[in-house]
């Protein structure tokens, strides 16, 4: 069965780029445009991995991550933050709240597939 990745970003362009890269690497993609929609998607079908934006309307990435970990535990699914927020405080906060990895926008296929290989998705 194919691995699944939930791509959570309020940018349709970012979701489309991530989808193209992931699907070309054999990963099934689910999309959500904010944290609340992502949490609902996880309740329907828990993905293997979440590619998570930080700044979104309704529920931001950090609030989603905290809710996800509270509801589903500390390890699953794997969460990779994907954001323009690149200062150490943001990275540390993400990791302390249960993210496994962190990548910067803009990303390309090599960056994304490299990180996903590190966390065991590819």
JSON list of C-alpha atoms in Angstrom, two decimals:
[
{"chain": "A", "resi": 1, "resn": "UNK", "atom": "CA", "xyz": [0.00, 0.00, 0.00]},
{"chain": "A", "resi": 2, "resn": "UNK", "atom": "CA", "xyz": [1.29, 3.46, -0.89]},
{"chain": "A", "resi": 3, "resn": "UNK", "atom": "CA", "xyz": [2.53, 5.78, 1.83]},
{"chain": "A", "resi": 4, "resn": "UNK", "atom": "CA", "xyz": [0.29, 8.79, 2.39]},
{"chain": "A", "resi": 5, "resn": "UNK", "atom": "CA", "xyz": [1.23, 12.40, 2.99]},
{"chain": "A", "resi": 6, "resn": "UNK", "atom": "CA", "xyz": [-1.14, 15.13, 4.11]},
{"chain": "A", "resi": 7, "resn": "UNK", "atom": "CA", "xyz": [0.00, 18.44, 2.59]},
{"chain": "A", "resi": 8, "resn": "UNK", "atom": "CA", "xyz": [-1.26, 21.33, 4.73]},
{"chain": "A", "resi": 9, "resn": "UNK", "atom": "CA", "xyz": [-0.78, 24.79, 3.25]},
{"chain": "A", "resi": 10, "resn": "UNK", "atom": "CA", "xyz": [-3.06, 27.73, 2.53]},
{"chain": "A", "resi": 11, "resn": "UNK", "atom": "CA", "xyz": [-1.25, 28.21, -0.80]},
{"chain": "A", "resi": 12, "resn": "UNK", "atom": "CA", "xyz": [-2.78, 26.16, -3.61]},
{"chain": "A", "resi": 13, "resn": "UNK", "atom": "CA", "xyz": [0.49, 26.56, -5.56]},
{"chain": "A", "resi": 14, "resn": "UNK", "atom": "CA", "xyz": [2.57, 25.07, -2.75]},
{"chain": "A", "resi": 15, "resn": "UNK", "atom": "CA", "xyz": [0.13, 22.17, -2.39]},
{"chain": "A", "resi": 16, "resn": "UNK", "atom": "CA", "xyz": [0.26, 21.55, -6.15]},
{"chain": "A", "resi": 17, "resn": "UNK", "atom": "CA", "xyz": [4.08, 21.56, -6.25]},
{"chain": "A", "resi": 18, "resn": "UNK", "atom": "CA", "xyz": [4.31, 19.25, -3.23]},
{"chain": "A", "resi": 19, "resn": "UNK", "atom": "CA", "xyz": [1.66, 16.93, -4.73]},
{"chain": "A", "resi": 20, "resn": "UNK", "atom": "CA", "xyz": [3.57, 16.66, -8.01]},
{"chain": "A", "resi": 21, "resn": "UNK", "atom": "CA", "xyz": [6.83, 15.81, -6.25]},
{"chain": "A", "resi": 22, "resn": "UNK", "atom": "CA", "xyz": [5.24, 13.35, -3.82]},
{"chain": "A", "resi": 23, "resn": "UNK", "atom": "CA", "xyz": [3.11, 11.53, -6.40]},
{"chain": "A", "resi": 24, "resn": "UNK", "atom": "CA", "xyz": [6.08, 11.19, -8.75]},
{"chain": "A", "resi": 25, "resn": "UNK", "atom": "CA", "xyz": [7.79, 9.38, -5.86]},
{"chain": "A", "resi": 26, "resn": "UNK", "atom": "CA", "xyz": [4.86, 7.02, -5.28]},
{"chain": "A", "resi": 27, "resn": "UNK", "atom": "CA", "xyz": [3.31, 8.80, -2.30]},
{"chain": "A", "resi": 28, "resn": "UNK", "atom": "CA", "xyz": [-0.48, 9.25, -2.14]},
{"chain": "A", "resi": 29, "resn": "UNK", "atom": "CA", "xyz": [-1.41, 12.85, -1.30]},
{"chain": "A", "resi": 30, "resn": "UNK", "atom": "CA", "xyz": [-4.25, 14.34, 0.73]},
{"chain": "A", "resi": 31, "resn": "UNK", "atom": "CA", "xyz": [-4.54, 18.14, 0.87]},
{"chain": "A", "resi": 32, "resn": "UNK", "atom": "CA", "xyz": [-5.82, 20.60, 3.46]},
{"chain": "A", "resi": 33, "resn": "UNK", "atom": "CA", "xyz": [-5.76, 24.39, 3.32]},
{"chain": "A", "resi": 34, "resn": "UNK", "atom": "CA", "xyz": [-5.68, 25.06, 7.08]},
{"chain": "A", "resi": 35, "resn": "UNK", "atom": "CA", "xyz": [-4.98, 23.30, 10.36]},
{"chain": "A", "resi": 36, "resn": "UNK", "atom": "CA", "xyz": [-8.61, 22.58, 11.19]},
{"chain": "A", "resi": 37, "resn": "UNK", "atom": "CA", "xyz": [-9.20, 20.93, 7.81]},
{"chain": "A", "resi": 38, "resn": "UNK", "atom": "CA", "xyz": [-5.98, 18.96, 8.37]},
{"chain": "A", "resi": 39, "resn": "UNK", "atom": "CA", "xyz": [-7.11, 17.76, 11.80]},
{"chain": "A", "resi": 40, "resn": "UNK", "atom": "CA", "xyz": [-10.43, 16.65, 10.30]},
{"chain": "A", "resi": 41, "resn": "UNK", "atom": "CA", "xyz": [-8.54, 14.79, 7.53]},
{"chain": "A", "resi": 42, "resn": "UNK", "atom": "CA", "xyz": [-6.39, 13.01, 10.15]},
{"chain": "A", "resi": 43, "resn": "UNK", "atom": "CA", "xyz": [-9.52, 11.92, 11.99]},
{"chain": "A", "resi": 44, "resn": "UNK", "atom": "CA", "xyz": [-10.82, 10.38, 8.76]},
{"chain": "A", "resi": 45, "resn": "UNK", "atom": "CA", "xyz": [-7.57, 8.70, 7.75]},
{"chain": "A", "resi": 46, "resn": "UNK", "atom": "CA", "xyz": [-4.30, 9.16, 9.62]},
{"chain": "A", "resi": 47, "resn": "UNK", "atom": "CA", "xyz": [-1.53, 9.75, 7.05]},
{"chain": "A", "resi": 48, "resn": "UNK", "atom": "CA", "xyz": [2.03, 8.43, 7.33]},
{"chain": "A", "resi": 49, "resn": "UNK", "atom": "CA", "xyz": [3.40, 11.96, 7.12]},
{"chain": "A", "resi": 50, "resn": "UNK", "atom": "CA", "xyz": [2.21, 15.57, 7.35]},
{"chain": "A", "resi": 51, "resn": "UNK", "atom": "CA", "xyz": [3.95, 18.32, 5.39]},
{"chain": "A", "resi": 52, "resn": "UNK", "atom": "CA", "xyz": [2.91, 21.35, 7.42]},
{"chain": "A", "resi": 53, "resn": "UNK", "atom": "CA", "xyz": [2.89, 25.08, 6.78]},
{"chain": "A", "resi": 54, "resn": "UNK", "atom": "CA", "xyz": [3.20, 27.41, 9.78]},
{"chain": "A", "resi": 55, "resn": "UNK", "atom": "CA", "xyz": [1.17, 30.50, 8.87]},
{"chain": "A", "resi": 56, "resn": "UNK", "atom": "CA", "xyz": [-2.42, 29.65, 7.89]},
{"chain": "A", "resi": 57, "resn": "UNK", "atom": "CA", "xyz": [-5.89, 30.98, 8.61]},
{"chain": "A", "resi": 58, "resn": "UNK", "atom": "CA", "xyz": [-8.40, 29.24, 10.93]},
{"chain": "A", "resi": 59, "resn": "UNK", "atom": "CA", "xyz": [-5.76, 27.12, 12.74]},
{"chain": "A", "resi": 60, "resn": "UNK", "atom": "CA", "xyz": [-2.04, 27.67, 12.20]},
{"chain": "A", "resi": 61, "resn": "UNK", "atom": "CA", "xyz": [0.54, 24.93, 11.89]},
{"chain": "A", "resi": 62, "resn": "UNK", "atom": "CA", "xyz": [1.68, 25.02, 15.49]},
{"chain": "A", "resi": 63, "resn": "UNK", "atom": "CA", "xyz": [-1.88, 24.84, 16.88]},
{"chain": "A", "resi": 64, "resn": "UNK", "atom": "CA", "xyz": [-2.56, 21.93, 14.51]},
{"chain": "A", "resi": 65, "resn": "UNK", "atom": "CA", "xyz": [0.62, 20.15, 15.60]},
{"chain": "A", "resi": 66, "resn": "UNK", "atom": "CA", "xyz": [-0.28, 20.49, 19.29]},
{"chain": "A", "resi": 67, "resn": "UNK", "atom": "CA", "xyz": [-3.82, 19.22, 18.67]},
{"chain": "A", "resi": 68, "resn": "UNK", "atom": "CA", "xyz": [-2.51, 16.34, 16.52]},
{"chain": "A", "resi": 69, "resn": "UNK", "atom": "CA", "xyz": [-0.03, 15.20, 19.17]},
{"chain": "A", "resi": 70, "resn": "UNK", "atom": "CA", "xyz": [-2.63, 15.48, 21.93]},
{"chain": "A", "resi": 71, "resn": "UNK", "atom": "CA", "xyz": [-5.10, 13.37, 19.97]},
{"chain": "A", "resi": 72, "resn": "UNK", "atom": "CA", "xyz": [-2.86, 10.83, 18.21]},
{"chain": "A", "resi": 73, "resn": "UNK", "atom": "CA", "xyz": [0.28, 10.64, 20.35]},
{"chain": "A", "resi": 74, "resn": "UNK", "atom": "CA", "xyz": [3.89, 11.82, 20.07]},
{"chain": "A", "resi": 75, "resn": "UNK", "atom": "CA", "xyz": [5.19, 9.88, 17.06]},
{"chain": "A", "resi": 76, "resn": "UNK", "atom": "CA", "xyz": [2.54, 9.30, 14.41]},
{"chain": "A", "resi": 77, "resn": "UNK", "atom": "CA", "xyz": [2.17, 10.69, 11.92]},
{"chain": "A", "resi": 78, "resn": "UNK", "atom": "CA", "xyz": [5.61, 12.07, 11.14]},
{"chain": "A", "resi": 79, "resn": "UNK", "atom": "CA", "xyz": [5.41, 15.87, 10.84]},
{"chain": "A", "resi": 80, "resn": "UNK", "atom": "CA", "xyz": [7.72, 17.93, 8.62]},
{"chain": "A", "resi": 81, "resn": "UNK", "atom": "CA", "xyz": [7.26, 21.68, 8.97]},
{"chain": "A", "resi": 82, "resn": "UNK", "atom": "CA", "xyz": [7.60, 23.44, 5.63]},
{"chain": "A", "resi": 83, "resn": "UNK", "atom": "CA", "xyz": [7.68, 27.19, 6.11]},
{"chain": "A", "resi": 84, "resn": "UNK", "atom": "CA", "xyz": [9.31, 30.55, 5.52]},
{"chain": "A", "resi": 85, "resn": "UNK", "atom": "CA", "xyz": [9.80, 30.89, 9.31]},
{"chain": "A", "resi": 86, "resn": "UNK", "atom": "CA", "xyz": [13.48, 30.00, 9.56]},
{"chain": "A", "resi": 87, "resn": "UNK", "atom": "CA", "xyz": [14.73, 31.53, 12.80]},
{"chain": "A", "resi": 88, "resn": "UNK", "atom": "CA", "xyz": [15.98, 29.22, 15.53]},
{"chain": "A", "resi": 89, "resn": "UNK", "atom": "CA", "xyz": [13.06, 30.00, 17.87]},
{"chain": "A", "resi": 90, "resn": "UNK", "atom": "CA", "xyz": [10.50, 28.77, 15.32]},
{"chain": "A", "resi": 91, "resn": "UNK", "atom": "CA", "xyz": [12.50, 25.62, 14.57]},
{"chain": "A", "resi": 92, "resn": "UNK", "atom": "CA", "xyz": [13.00, 24.87, 18.27]},
{"chain": "A", "resi": 93, "resn": "UNK", "atom": "CA", "xyz": [9.30, 25.48, 19.01]},
{"chain": "A", "resi": 94, "resn": "UNK", "atom": "CA", "xyz": [8.29, 23.15, 16.18]},
{"chain": "A", "resi": 95, "resn": "UNK", "atom": "CA", "xyz": [10.59, 20.36, 17.41]},
{"chain": "A", "resi": 96, "resn": "UNK", "atom": "CA", "xyz": [9.57, 20.77, 21.06]},
{"chain": "A", "resi": 97, "resn": "UNK", "atom": "CA", "xyz": [5.92, 20.42, 20.02]},
{"chain": "A", "resi": 98, "resn": "UNK", "atom": "CA", "xyz": [6.48, 17.17, 18.13]},
{"chain": "A", "resi": 99, "resn": "UNK", "atom": "CA", "xyz": [7.70, 17.95, 14.62]},
{"chain": "A", "resi": 100, "resn": "UNK", "atom": "CA", "xyz": [10.37, 15.52, 13.39]},
{"chain": "A", "resi": 101, "resn": "UNK", "atom": "CA", "xyz": [11.88, 17.69, 10.65]},
{"chain": "A", "resi": 102, "resn": "UNK", "atom": "CA", "xyz": [11.86, 21.16, 9.18]},
{"chain": "A", "resi": 103, "resn": "UNK", "atom": "CA", "xyz": [12.35, 22.45, 5.63]},
{"chain": "A", "resi": 104, "resn": "UNK", "atom": "CA", "xyz": [12.41, 25.95, 4.25]},
{"chain": "A", "resi": 105, "resn": "UNK", "atom": "CA", "xyz": [10.31, 27.43, 1.49]},
{"chain": "A", "resi": 106, "resn": "UNK", "atom": "CA", "xyz": [10.86, 27.61, -1.32]},
{"chain": "A", "resi": 107, "resn": "UNK", "atom": "CA", "xyz": [11.80, 23.93, -1.63]},
{"chain": "A", "resi": 108, "resn": "UNK", "atom": "CA", "xyz": [12.59, 21.82, -4.66]},
{"chain": "A", "resi": 109, "resn": "UNK", "atom": "CA", "xyz": [12.30, 18.11, -5.34]},
{"chain": "A", "resi": 110, "resn": "UNK", "atom": "CA", "xyz": [15.77, 17.29, -3.99]},
{"chain": "A", "resi": 111, "resn": "UNK", "atom": "CA", "xyz": [15.14, 19.12, -0.71]},
{"chain": "A", "resi": 112, "resn": "UNK", "atom": "CA", "xyz": [11.69, 17.61, -0.20]},
{"chain": "A", "resi": 113, "resn": "UNK", "atom": "CA", "xyz": [12.58, 14.04, -1.15]},
{"chain": "A", "resi": 114, "resn": "UNK", "atom": "CA", "xyz": [15.79, 14.23, 0.89]},
{"chain": "A", "resi": 115, "resn": "UNK", "atom": "CA", "xyz": [13.89, 15.21, 4.05]},
{"chain": "A", "resi": 116, "resn": "UNK", "atom": "CA", "xyz": [11.17, 12.64, 3.45]},
{"chain": "A", "resi": 117, "resn": "UNK", "atom": "CA", "xyz": [13.81, 9.95, 2.98]},
{"chain": "A", "resi": 118, "resn": "UNK", "atom": "CA", "xyz": [15.36, 11.03, 6.31]},
{"chain": "A", "resi": 119, "resn": "UNK", "atom": "CA", "xyz": [12.06, 10.54, 8.12]},
{"chain": "A", "resi": 120, "resn": "UNK", "atom": "CA", "xyz": [11.43, 7.21, 6.41]},
{"chain": "A", "resi": 121, "resn": "UNK", "atom": "CA", "xyz": [8.57, 8.16, 4.09]},
{"chain": "A", "resi": 122, "resn": "UNK", "atom": "CA", "xyz": [10.55, 7.47, 0.87]}
]
